[in-house]
Phi, psi and omega in degrees: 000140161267139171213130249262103180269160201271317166265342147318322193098200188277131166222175179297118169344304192298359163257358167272182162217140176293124170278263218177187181285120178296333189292332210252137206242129175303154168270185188249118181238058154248029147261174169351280176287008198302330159349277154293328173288290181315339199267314181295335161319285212280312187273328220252113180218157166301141149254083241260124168253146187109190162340113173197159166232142184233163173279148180216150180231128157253119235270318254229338197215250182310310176084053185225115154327110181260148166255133167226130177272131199201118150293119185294332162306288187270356178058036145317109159269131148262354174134174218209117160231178195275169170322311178276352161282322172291358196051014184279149111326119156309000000 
């Protein structure tokens, strides 16, 4: 896989390390449920074929968070912005 880095260029997969799924939101944990919203965070995950975003660091280069979109099928990038363009946290 190549992955498109927003200050790098195009690089090899093997210079990043994989986080995880971008999509998913901490829970609040001074609700109710904070228990179980935590316990479903952390074991209960999708596994998704197709279209998806994930965190990727590149660890090898920029030392920069990425959100990158990869059909999980064809391990297909469509593209990478930096993290911190999204206002997210890694």
């Amino acid at each position: 896989m190549r992955i498109p880095c927003p200050y790098c260029g195009e690089r090899d997969a093997h210079e990043f390390a994989y986080l995880g799924d971008a999509t998913l939101t901490r829970p609040d944990p001074a609700a109710p449920d904070a228990e179980q919203a935590f316990h479903d965070y952390v074991y209960l995950r999708d596994n998704p074929a197709g279209a998806h975003e994930e965190w990727w660091y590149h660890a090898n280069g920029c030392r920069q968070w990425l959100r990158v979109a990869r059909d999980t099928r064809t391990h297909a990038i469509s593209g990478a912005v930096a993290a911190r363009a999204t206002g997210e946290p890694a």
